[in-house]
mmCIF file of C-alpha atoms in Angstrom:
data_model
loop_
_atom_site.group_PDB
_atom_site.id
_atom_site.type_symbol
_atom_site.label_atom_id
_atom_site.label_comp_id
_atom_site.label_asym_id
_atom_site.label_seq_id
_atom_site.Cartn_x
_atom_site.Cartn_y
_atom_site.Cartn_z
ATOM 1 C CA UNK A 1123 57.722 2.942 -100.281
ATOM 2 C CA UNK A 1124 57.979 5.469 -97.498
ATOM 3 C CA UNK A 1125 56.941 5.043 -93.808
ATOM 4 C CA UNK A 1126 53.688 7.056 -94.261
ATOM 5 C CA UNK A 1127 52.468 4.985 -97.055
ATOM 6 C CA UNK A 1128 53.150 1.743 -95.273
ATOM 7 C CA UNK A 1129 51.353 3.039 -92.161
ATOM 8 C CA UNK A 1130 48.466 4.109 -94.279
ATOM 9 C CA UNK A 1131 47.895 0.708 -95.899
ATOM 10 C CA UNK A 1132 48.315 -1.221 -92.669
ATOM 11 C CA UNK A 1133 46.010 1.118 -90.881
ATOM 12 C CA UNK A 1134 43.285 0.593 -93.462
ATOM 13 C CA UNK A 1135 43.225 -3.060 -92.353
ATOM 14 C CA UNK A 1136 43.442 -2.313 -88.734
ATOM 15 C CA UNK A 1137 40.440 0.037 -88.699
ATOM 16 C CA UNK A 1138 37.903 -2.800 -89.452
ATOM 17 C CA UNK A 1139 37.043 -5.130 -86.461
ATOM 18 C CA UNK A 1140 38.072 -8.653 -87.485
ATOM 19 C CA UNK A 1141 35.090 -10.270 -85.725
ATOM 20 C CA UNK A 1142 32.500 -8.457 -87.696
ATOM 21 C CA UNK A 1143 33.994 -8.282 -91.190
ATOM 22 C CA UNK A 1144 34.417 -10.701 -93.970
ATOM 23 C CA UNK A 1145 37.457 -9.006 -95.362
ATOM 24 C CA UNK A 1146 38.930 -5.607 -96.335
ATOM 25 C CA UNK A 1147 39.909 -4.141 -99.584
ATOM 26 C CA UNK A 1148 42.567 -1.491 -98.996
ATOM 27 C CA UNK A 1149 43.533 1.256 -101.326
ATOM 28 C CA UNK A 1150 46.805 0.548 -103.056
ATOM 29 C CA UNK A 1151 46.686 3.490 -105.397
ATOM 30 C CA UNK A 1152 45.766 5.865 -102.556
ATOM 31 C CA UNK A 1153 48.750 4.662 -100.539
ATOM 32 C CA UNK A 1154 51.260 5.081 -103.481
ATOM 33 C CA UNK A 1155 49.911 8.058 -105.395
ATOM 34 C CA UNK A 1156 48.423 5.731 -108.178
ATOM 35 C CA UNK A 1157 51.618 3.807 -108.793
ATOM 36 C CA UNK A 1158 50.287 0.378 -108.172
ATOM 37 C CA UNK A 1159 51.082 -2.005 -105.358
ATOM 38 C CA UNK A 1160 53.645 -0.559 -102.795
ATOM 39 C CA UNK A 1161 56.992 -2.127 -102.360
ATOM 40 C CA UNK A 1162 58.194 -3.346 -98.918
ATOM 41 C CA UNK A 1163 61.588 -4.180 -97.524
ATOM 42 C CA UNK A 1164 59.958 -7.036 -95.508
ATOM 43 C CA UNK A 1165 60.961 -5.720 -92.200
ATOM 44 C CA UNK A 1166 59.235 -7.108 -89.129
ATOM 45 C CA UNK A 1167 57.946 -5.338 -86.091
ATOM 46 C CA UNK A 1168 58.747 -5.513 -82.355
ATOM 47 C CA UNK A 1169 56.981 -8.184 -80.228
ATOM 48 C CA UNK A 1170 53.898 -6.458 -78.785
ATOM 49 C CA UNK A 1171 52.867 -6.797 -75.207
ATOM 50 C CA UNK A 1172 50.131 -9.298 -74.243
ATOM 51 C CA UNK A 1173 46.793 -7.507 -74.516
ATOM 52 C CA UNK A 1174 43.572 -7.654 -76.563
ATOM 53 C CA UNK A 1175 44.884 -5.463 -79.318
ATOM 54 C CA UNK A 1176 46.092 -6.403 -82.783
ATOM 55 C CA UNK A 1177 49.356 -5.698 -84.644
ATOM 56 C CA UNK A 1178 49.157 -4.941 -88.396
ATOM 57 C CA UNK A 1179 51.820 -6.628 -90.482
ATOM 58 C CA UNK A 1180 52.518 -6.220 -94.277
ATOM 59 C CA UNK A 1181 54.977 -7.960 -96.657
ATOM 60 C CA UNK A 1182 55.285 -6.870 -100.276
ATOM 61 C CA UNK A 1183 57.167 -8.597 -103.125
ATOM 62 C CA UNK A 1184 59.384 -10.617 -100.679
ATOM 63 C CA UNK A 1185 59.541 -14.142 -99.323
ATOM 64 C CA UNK A 1186 60.038 -12.936 -95.806
ATOM 65 C CA UNK A 1187 56.903 -14.076 -93.796
ATOM 66 C CA UNK A 1188 54.981 -13.304 -90.713
ATOM 67 C CA UNK A 1189 55.048 -16.047 -88.037
ATOM 68 C CA UNK A 1190 52.245 -16.039 -85.399
ATOM 69 C CA UNK A 1191 53.141 -16.173 -81.795
ATOM 70 C CA UNK A 1192 50.646 -18.329 -79.956
ATOM 71 C CA UNK A 1193 50.023 -19.726 -76.476
ATOM 72 C CA UNK A 1194 51.145 -23.276 -75.784
ATOM 73 C CA UNK A 1195 48.756 -25.797 -77.257
ATOM 74 C CA UNK A 1196 47.462 -23.436 -79.906
ATOM 75 C CA UNK A 1197 47.981 -23.840 -83.649
ATOM 76 C CA UNK A 1198 50.730 -21.611 -85.075
ATOM 77 C CA UNK A 1199 51.074 -20.348 -88.579
ATOM 78 C CA UNK A 1200 53.402 -18.531 -90.961
ATOM 79 C CA UNK A 1201 52.147 -16.273 -93.785
ATOM 80 C CA UNK A 1202 54.029 -15.244 -96.849
ATOM 81 C CA UNK A 1203 53.408 -13.385 -100.191
ATOM 82 C CA UNK A 1204 55.590 -16.123 -101.751
ATOM 83 C CA UNK A 1205 56.219 -14.591 -105.237
ATOM 84 C CA UNK A 1206 58.087 -17.716 -106.377
ATOM 85 C CA UNK A 1207 57.374 -17.302 -110.112
ATOM 86 C CA UNK A 1208 58.754 -13.670 -110.283
ATOM 87 C CA UNK A 1209 62.119 -13.714 -112.199
ATOM 88 C CA UNK A 1210 63.245 -10.191 -111.393
ATOM 89 C CA UNK A 1211 61.330 -8.314 -114.096
ATOM 90 C CA UNK A 1212 59.788 -5.082 -112.885
ATOM 91 C CA UNK A 1213 56.280 -6.029 -113.672
ATOM 92 C CA UNK A 1214 53.314 -6.559 -111.449
ATOM 93 C CA UNK A 1215 53.375 -6.688 -107.671
ATOM 94 C CA UNK A 1216 51.918 -8.360 -104.571
ATOM 95 C CA UNK A 1217 51.308 -7.482 -100.941
ATOM 96 C CA UNK A 1218 50.163 -9.547 -98.042
ATOM 97 C CA UNK A 1219 48.573 -8.038 -94.992
ATOM 98 C CA UNK A 1220 47.565 -9.555 -91.696
ATOM 99 C CA UNK A 1221 46.549 -8.537 -88.192
ATOM 100 C CA UNK A 1222 48.251 -10.684 -85.402
ATOM 101 C CA UNK A 1223 46.476 -10.820 -81.993
ATOM 102 C CA UNK A 1224 48.490 -9.552 -79.160
ATOM 103 C CA UNK A 1225 46.888 -12.086 -76.784
ATOM 104 C CA UNK A 1226 48.423 -14.788 -79.018
ATOM 105 C CA UNK A 1227 45.107 -16.610 -79.505
ATOM 106 C CA UNK A 1228 42.889 -17.078 -82.604
ATOM 107 C CA UNK A 1229 39.448 -18.429 -82.719
ATOM 108 C CA UNK A 1230 37.095 -19.248 -85.568
ATOM 109 C CA UNK A 1231 33.705 -17.844 -86.439
ATOM 110 C CA UNK A 1232 31.810 -20.747 -84.942
ATOM 111 C CA UNK A 1233 34.042 -20.989 -81.840
ATOM 112 C CA UNK A 1234 35.902 -17.843 -80.743
ATOM 113 C CA UNK A 1235 37.742 -19.818 -78.083
ATOM 114 C CA UNK A 1236 39.107 -22.468 -80.419
ATOM 115 C CA UNK A 1237 42.784 -23.200 -80.221
ATOM 116 C CA UNK A 1238 43.031 -23.952 -83.916
ATOM 117 C CA UNK A 1239 42.094 -20.678 -85.530
ATOM 118 C CA UNK A 1240 44.263 -18.501 -87.745
ATOM 119 C CA UNK A 1241 44.672 -14.770 -88.026
ATOM 120 C CA UNK A 1242 42.691 -12.658 -90.632
ATOM 121 C CA UNK A 1243 44.761 -12.131 -93.639
ATOM 122 C CA UNK A 1244 44.471 -10.898 -97.216
ATOM 123 C CA UNK A 1245 46.634 -10.421 -100.334
ATOM 124 C CA UNK A 1246 46.258 -7.882 -103.016
ATOM 125 C CA UNK A 1247 48.152 -8.408 -106.343
ATOM 126 C CA UNK A 1248 48.311 -7.603 -110.074
ATOM 127 C CA UNK A 1249 50.406 -9.394 -112.662
ATOM 128 C CA UNK A 1250 50.235 -9.476 -116.411
ATOM 129 C CA UNK A 1251 49.807 -12.875 -118.205
ATOM 130 C CA UNK A 1252 52.980 -15.004 -118.641
ATOM 131 C CA UNK A 1253 53.787 -16.219 -122.040
ATOM 132 C CA UNK A 1254 53.736 -19.864 -120.728
ATOM 133 C CA UNK A 1255 50.638 -19.289 -118.628
ATOM 134 C CA UNK A 1256 52.377 -20.159 -115.315
ATOM 135 C CA UNK A 1257 51.981 -18.884 -111.736
ATOM 136 C CA UNK A 1258 53.576 -15.712 -110.518
ATOM 137 C CA UNK A 1259 52.946 -16.114 -106.756
ATOM 138 C CA UNK A 1260 51.207 -18.333 -104.169
ATOM 139 C CA UNK A 1261 50.480 -16.034 -101.184
ATOM 140 C CA UNK A 1262 49.501 -18.374 -98.415
ATOM 141 C CA UNK A 1263 49.136 -19.209 -94.725
ATOM 142 C CA UNK A 1264 50.953 -22.350 -93.742
ATOM 143 C CA UNK A 1265 50.217 -24.524 -90.549
ATOM 144 C CA UNK A 1266 53.344 -25.009 -88.436
ATOM 145 C CA UNK A 1267 52.998 -28.656 -87.473
ATOM 146 C CA UNK A 1268 55.027 -31.745 -87.089
ATOM 147 C CA UNK A 1269 55.424 -34.146 -90.070
ATOM 148 C CA UNK A 1270 53.192 -37.263 -89.743
ATOM 149 C CA UNK A 1271 52.341 -40.239 -91.787
ATOM 150 C CA UNK A 1272 48.928 -40.146 -93.657
ATOM 151 C CA UNK A 1273 47.976 -43.306 -91.734
ATOM 152 C CA UNK A 1274 48.598 -41.545 -88.380
ATOM 153 C CA UNK A 1275 45.915 -38.877 -88.995
ATOM 154 C CA UNK A 1276 42.478 -39.450 -87.469
ATOM 155 C CA UNK A 1277 41.098 -36.228 -88.909
ATOM 156 C CA UNK A 1278 42.082 -32.928 -90.521
ATOM 157 C CA UNK A 1279 39.124 -30.615 -89.710
ATOM 158 C CA UNK A 1280 39.159 -27.514 -91.860
ATOM 159 C CA UNK A 1281 36.942 -24.480 -91.121
ATOM 160 C CA UNK A 1282 37.215 -21.967 -93.947
ATOM 161 C CA UNK A 1283 35.620 -18.753 -95.230
ATOM 162 C CA UNK A 1284 37.144 -16.579 -97.976
ATOM 163 C CA UNK A 1285 36.264 -13.895 -100.494
ATOM 164 C CA UNK A 1286 37.863 -12.675 -103.795
ATOM 165 C CA UNK A 1287 37.133 -9.311 -105.516
ATOM 166 C CA UNK A 1288 38.587 -6.431 -107.411
ATOM 167 C CA UNK A 1289 40.153 -4.204 -104.790
ATOM 168 C CA UNK A 1290 41.102 -0.627 -105.154
ATOM 169 C CA UNK A 1291 39.411 1.376 -102.415
ATOM 170 C CA UNK A 1292 40.465 1.603 -98.739
ATOM 171 C CA UNK A 1293 36.854 2.148 -97.578
ATOM 172 C CA UNK A 1294 35.447 -1.079 -99.107
ATOM 173 C CA UNK A 1295 34.877 -4.198 -97.161
ATOM 174 C CA UNK A 1296 34.744 -7.492 -99.032
ATOM 175 C CA UNK A 1297 31.455 -9.167 -98.036
ATOM 176 C CA UNK A 1298 31.280 -11.658 -100.856
ATOM 177 C CA UNK A 1299 32.986 -12.782 -104.030
ATOM 178 C CA UNK A 1300 31.845 -11.060 -107.174
ATOM 179 C CA UNK A 1301 32.006 -13.753 -109.897
ATOM 180 C CA UNK A 1302 30.981 -11.418 -112.667
ATOM 181 C CA UNK A 1303 33.693 -8.850 -111.849
ATOM 182 C CA UNK A 1304 36.389 -11.571 -111.752
ATOM 183 C CA UNK A 1305 35.247 -13.300 -114.851
ATOM 184 C CA UNK A 1306 36.977 -13.067 -118.284
ATOM 185 C CA UNK A 1307 34.725 -10.444 -119.619
ATOM 186 C CA UNK A 1308 34.627 -8.473 -116.368
ATOM 187 C CA UNK A 1309 36.854 -5.567 -115.267
ATOM 188 C CA UNK A 1310 39.107 -7.868 -113.193
ATOM 189 C CA UNK A 1311 39.527 -10.596 -115.782
ATOM 190 C CA UNK A 1312 41.336 -12.554 -113.060
ATOM 191 C CA UNK A 1313 43.109 -15.815 -113.612
ATOM 192 C CA UNK A 1314 43.618 -17.329 -110.179
ATOM 193 C CA UNK A 1315 42.455 -20.172 -107.879
ATOM 194 C CA UNK A 1316 41.854 -20.678 -104.154
ATOM 195 C CA UNK A 1317 43.758 -23.779 -103.181
ATOM 196 C CA UNK A 1318 44.799 -25.790 -100.116
ATOM 197 C CA UNK A 1319 48.248 -27.482 -100.692
ATOM 198 C CA UNK A 1320 49.812 -30.558 -99.323
ATOM 199 C CA UNK A 1321 53.196 -32.026 -99.946
ATOM 200 C CA UNK A 1322 53.843 -35.714 -99.277
ATOM 201 C CA UNK A 1323 56.884 -37.943 -99.415
ATOM 202 C CA UNK A 1324 58.146 -41.268 -97.971
ATOM 203 C CA UNK A 1325 60.968 -39.215 -96.268
ATOM 204 C CA UNK A 1326 59.829 -36.946 -93.404
ATOM 205 C CA UNK A 1327 62.339 -34.144 -94.369
ATOM 206 C CA UNK A 1328 61.597 -34.065 -97.978
ATOM 207 C CA UNK A 1329 57.765 -33.932 -97.306
ATOM 208 C CA UNK A 1330 58.477 -30.268 -96.070
ATOM 209 C CA UNK A 1331 60.084 -29.218 -99.240
ATOM 210 C CA UNK A 1332 57.866 -28.201 -102.119
ATOM 211 C CA UNK A 1333 60.543 -26.705 -104.345
ATOM 212 C CA UNK A 1334 61.331 -29.066 -107.314
ATOM 213 C CA UNK A 1335 64.583 -27.129 -108.018
ATOM 214 C CA UNK A 1336 66.048 -28.645 -104.905
ATOM 215 C CA UNK A 1337 67.677 -31.623 -106.701
ATOM 216 C CA UNK A 1338 66.620 -34.897 -105.029
ATOM 217 C CA UNK A 1339 65.408 -33.058 -101.978
ATOM 218 C CA UNK A 1340 61.930 -32.186 -102.758
ATOM 219 C CA UNK A 1341 58.542 -33.882 -101.987
ATOM 220 C CA UNK A 1342 57.577 -36.637 -104.281
ATOM 221 C CA UNK A 1343 53.859 -35.738 -104.396
ATOM 222 C CA UNK A 1344 51.672 -32.568 -104.343
ATOM 223 C CA UNK A 1345 47.999 -32.882 -103.432
ATOM 224 C CA UNK A 1346 45.823 -29.896 -103.880
ATOM 225 C CA UNK A 1347 42.122 -29.055 -103.016
ATOM 226 C CA UNK A 1348 40.861 -26.235 -105.133
ATOM 227 C CA UNK A 1349 37.837 -24.366 -103.829
ATOM 228 C CA UNK A 1350 37.576 -22.144 -106.839
ATOM 229 C CA UNK A 1351 39.163 -21.504 -110.303
ATOM 230 C CA UNK A 1352 38.816 -18.194 -112.164
ATOM 231 C CA UNK A 1353 39.778 -17.554 -115.746
ATOM 232 C CA UNK A 1354 39.975 -19.651 -118.878
ATOM 233 C CA UNK A 1355 43.627 -20.469 -118.353
ATOM 234 C CA UNK A 1356 43.218 -21.774 -114.752
ATOM 235 C CA UNK A 1357 42.780 -25.466 -114.559
ATOM 236 C CA UNK A 1358 44.626 -28.275 -112.850
ATOM 237 C CA UNK A 1359 47.548 -30.223 -114.173
ATOM 238 C CA UNK A 1360 46.205 -33.256 -115.993
ATOM 239 C CA UNK A 1361 43.123 -31.345 -117.273
ATOM 240 C CA UNK A 1362 44.284 -29.855 -120.601
ATOM 241 C CA UNK A 1363 41.676 -27.192 -121.013
ATOM 242 C CA UNK A 1364 38.201 -26.224 -119.888
ATOM 243 C CA UNK A 1365 36.370 -28.783 -122.046
ATOM 244 C CA UNK A 1366 34.630 -31.878 -120.709
ATOM 245 C CA UNK A 1367 37.783 -33.919 -120.083
ATOM 246 C CA UNK A 1368 36.544 -36.567 -117.615
ATOM 247 C CA UNK A 1369 38.087 -36.687 -114.183
ATOM 248 C CA UNK A 1370 39.949 -39.638 -112.673
ATOM 249 C CA UNK A 1371 37.401 -40.043 -110.001
ATOM 250 C CA UNK A 1372 35.119 -37.946 -107.748
ATOM 251 C CA UNK A 1373 34.617 -37.410 -103.984
ATOM 252 C CA UNK A 1374 31.512 -36.081 -102.387
ATOM 253 C CA UNK A 1375 32.030 -34.164 -99.128
ATOM 254 C CA UNK A 1376 29.826 -34.164 -95.960
ATOM 255 C CA UNK A 1377 27.725 -31.370 -97.513
ATOM 256 C CA UNK A 1378 27.050 -33.249 -100.728
ATOM 257 C CA UNK A 1379 29.452 -31.104 -102.806
ATOM 258 C CA UNK A 1380 31.315 -32.980 -105.591
ATOM 259 C CA UNK A 1381 35.063 -32.692 -106.122
ATOM 260 C CA UNK A 1382 36.640 -34.078 -109.231
ATOM 261 C CA UNK A 1383 40.265 -35.421 -109.344
ATOM 262 C CA UNK A 1384 42.775 -34.744 -112.043
ATOM 263 C CA UNK A 1385 46.421 -36.094 -111.973
ATOM 264 C CA UNK A 1386 49.386 -34.497 -113.692
ATOM 265 C CA UNK A 1387 53.045 -33.771 -113.181
ATOM 266 C CA UNK A 1388 55.385 -30.917 -112.284
ATOM 267 C CA UNK A 1389 58.235 -31.053 -114.717
ATOM 268 C CA UNK A 1390 62.014 -30.179 -114.561
ATOM 269 C CA UNK A 1391 62.343 -26.915 -116.540
ATOM 270 C CA UNK A 1392 65.530 -27.962 -118.232
ATOM 271 C CA UNK A 1393 64.691 -31.473 -119.176
ATOM 272 C CA UNK A 1394 60.859 -31.421 -119.278
ATOM 273 C CA UNK A 1395 60.775 -34.721 -117.491
ATOM 274 C CA UNK A 1396 58.113 -35.290 -114.866
ATOM 275 C CA UNK A 1397 59.602 -35.161 -111.352
ATOM 276 C CA UNK A 1398 56.658 -34.692 -109.025
ATOM 277 C CA UNK A 1399 52.967 -36.046 -109.348
ATOM 278 C CA UNK A 1400 50.228 -33.529 -108.653
ATOM 279 C CA UNK A 1401 46.704 -34.781 -107.577
ATOM 280 C CA UNK A 1402 44.263 -31.902 -107.772
ATOM 281 C CA UNK A 1403 40.623 -32.074 -106.426
ATOM 282 C CA UNK A 1404 38.305 -29.330 -108.033
ATOM 283 C CA UNK A 1405 34.671 -28.812 -107.240
ATOM 284 C CA UNK A 1406 31.942 -28.265 -109.797
ATOM 285 C CA UNK A 1407 31.283 -24.809 -108.473
ATOM 286 C CA UNK A 1408 33.223 -22.393 -106.232
ATOM 287 C CA UNK A 1409 32.964 -23.130 -102.528
ATOM 288 C CA UNK A 1410 33.428 -20.004 -100.331
ATOM 289 C CA UNK A 1411 32.801 -21.706 -97.013
ATOM 290 C CA UNK A 1412 34.010 -25.146 -95.888
ATOM 291 C CA UNK A 1413 33.620 -27.021 -92.653
ATOM 292 C CA UNK A 1414 34.709 -30.630 -92.633
ATOM 293 C CA UNK A 1415 37.412 -33.226 -92.668
ATOM 294 C CA UNK A 1416 39.890 -32.978 -95.538
ATOM 295 C CA UNK A 1417 41.708 -36.196 -94.664
ATOM 296 C CA UNK A 1418 39.542 -38.145 -97.260
ATOM 297 C CA UNK A 1419 41.170 -36.186 -100.040
ATOM 298 C CA UNK A 1420 44.441 -37.811 -99.138
ATOM 299 C CA UNK A 1421 43.156 -41.315 -98.182
ATOM 300 C CA UNK A 1422 41.040 -41.697 -101.330
ATOM 301 C CA UNK A 1423 44.267 -41.485 -103.357
ATOM 302 C CA UNK A 1424 45.447 -44.726 -101.709
ATOM 303 C CA UNK A 1425 42.144 -46.612 -101.630
ATOM 304 C CA UNK A 1426 40.230 -45.884 -104.898
ATOM 305 C CA UNK A 1427 41.049 -48.336 -107.611
ATOM 306 C CA UNK A 1428 40.183 -45.865 -110.318
ATOM 307 C CA UNK A 1429 43.133 -43.682 -109.176
ATOM 308 C CA UNK A 1430 45.601 -46.501 -109.396
ATOM 309 C CA UNK A 1431 44.496 -47.495 -112.861
ATOM 310 C CA UNK A 1432 44.647 -43.871 -114.244
ATOM 311 C CA UNK A 1433 47.994 -43.239 -112.619
ATOM 312 C CA UNK A 1434 49.546 -46.424 -114.100
ATOM 313 C CA UNK A 1435 48.537 -45.267 -117.545
ATOM 314 C CA UNK A 1436 49.946 -41.760 -116.867
ATOM 315 C CA UNK A 1437 53.205 -43.325 -115.609
ATOM 316 C CA UNK A 1438 53.681 -45.223 -118.834
ATOM 317 C CA UNK A 1439 52.628 -42.360 -121.029
ATOM 318 C CA UNK A 1440 54.993 -39.786 -119.304
ATOM 319 C CA UNK A 1441 57.844 -42.025 -118.230
ATOM 320 C CA UNK A 1442 57.456 -41.146 -114.634
ATOM 321 C CA UNK A 1443 59.286 -43.409 -112.121
ATOM 322 C CA UNK A 1444 57.470 -42.282 -108.909
ATOM 323 C CA UNK A 1445 54.349 -43.486 -107.153
ATOM 324 C CA UNK A 1446 51.163 -41.972 -105.786
ATOM 325 C CA UNK A 1447 51.040 -41.069 -102.077
ATOM 326 C CA UNK A 1448 50.997 -44.072 -99.773
ATOM 327 C CA UNK A 1449 49.506 -44.588 -96.274
ATOM 328 C CA UNK A 1450 53.104 -44.532 -94.807
ATOM 329 C CA UNK A 1451 54.115 -41.398 -96.585
ATOM 330 C CA UNK A 1452 54.649 -38.216 -94.529
ATOM 331 C CA UNK A 1453 52.616 -34.919 -94.849
ATOM 332 C CA UNK A 1454 55.055 -32.061 -94.147
ATOM 333 C CA UNK A 1455 53.387 -29.053 -95.634
ATOM 334 C CA UNK A 1456 49.832 -27.844 -95.317
ATOM 335 C CA UNK A 1457 48.989 -24.350 -96.651
ATOM 336 C CA UNK A 1458 45.941 -22.367 -97.994
ATOM 337 C CA UNK A 1459 46.293 -19.684 -100.440
ATOM 338 C CA UNK A 1460 45.708 -18.357 -104.002
ATOM 339 C CA UNK A 1461 47.779 -19.073 -107.071
ATOM 340 C CA UNK A 1462 48.152 -15.726 -108.959
ATOM 341 C CA UNK A 1463 48.252 -16.027 -112.666
ATOM 342 C CA UNK A 1464 47.156 -12.643 -114.116
ATOM 343 C CA UNK A 1465 44.716 -9.767 -114.148
ATOM 344 C CA UNK A 1466 43.983 -7.254 -116.964
ATOM 345 C CA UNK A 1467 45.681 -3.976 -117.359
ATOM 346 C CA UNK A 1468 47.283 -3.818 -113.937
ATOM 347 C CA UNK A 1469 43.968 -4.229 -112.070
ATOM 348 C CA UNK A 1470 44.332 -5.007 -108.482
ATOM 349 C CA UNK A 1471 42.470 -8.018 -107.049
ATOM 350 C CA UNK A 1472 42.135 -8.913 -103.333
ATOM 351 C CA UNK A 1473 41.842 -12.381 -101.772
ATOM 352 C CA UNK A 1474 40.763 -12.316 -98.147
ATOM 353 C CA UNK A 1475 40.605 -15.085 -95.514
ATOM 354 C CA UNK A 1476 38.600 -13.701 -92.434
ATOM 355 C CA UNK A 1477 37.936 -17.167 -91.076
ATOM 356 C CA UNK A 1478 40.144 -20.301 -90.964
ATOM 357 C CA UNK A 1479 40.989 -23.090 -88.589
ATOM 358 C CA UNK A 1480 42.692 -26.412 -88.900
ATOM 359 C CA UNK A 1481 42.473 -29.060 -86.149
ATOM 360 C CA UNK A 1482 44.803 -31.897 -86.623
ATOM 361 C CA UNK A 1483 43.824 -35.098 -84.827
ATOM 362 C CA UNK A 1484 46.227 -38.026 -84.424
#
């Protein structure tokens, strides 16, 4: 993609004041002459001077990320398009866009002076269905934080607002998620989720490594909190389909919303043996805003007897040698994003996160 096209797409994001929008759909086709999502070499930009302006950043089809520069004592972040399931085939594409603040501070909607806020960001993607139904990419924003044992946390307070929609116009602002458009019989026919991801391990170093291809060096457990699931092929490991398969247990948050737990395994591709336990919390309906402590989603795995009984049965049935997360295990990876499975006919969809903050208390 040429310089002018890159500038056009980025500028479409820059035009809308972050404080008063719920997200931006930018025109991919307009920026590329109708050829789909533009490609990017992943190049960065110069460090801007400290002022109250913003700097647009874009990454397309690359792992190269955008790391926020923040004042001392403020939460820092790294954002990436993360197309980990792409195998080199020239099909589909993804772009991640963000506006970083030149004053190196980020608030949240309820507290603009918060030290724990994140930059506005969005990702636009389109991919065809994979034969095995697996994920193409997990574009996300990851908290830069020290590894800590689960038992060392006092609270993990998450403040979140997001939107998902079909996106193909640079003058459209995402104000809400259009469930009908994203549905299987809608024009988007999107298969995706919105998920917060933890990786956990007894070893501090391994807890930072989610990649199960790193032989013997990856985290033992993955814990996910899904806030939405779209498409008939989008369901957690351990839940075989969209039928009434009962969950392992449930958790009710501080707003009375019920999350159901399923447990499954990530498997070695060559041997098909389970190598990483995956615990997924999924609400009964999509949750577009969340404000509360997410630590109970971790601690309940160590205290609820229903979880232990179900896991023991799964261990025996699958020949898994590992264990569930323990209070002394380390959390080394905390990220929020969307797992991109597929859309119909090359249709672009956009996931936007205009409001996010994470306050880690120990």
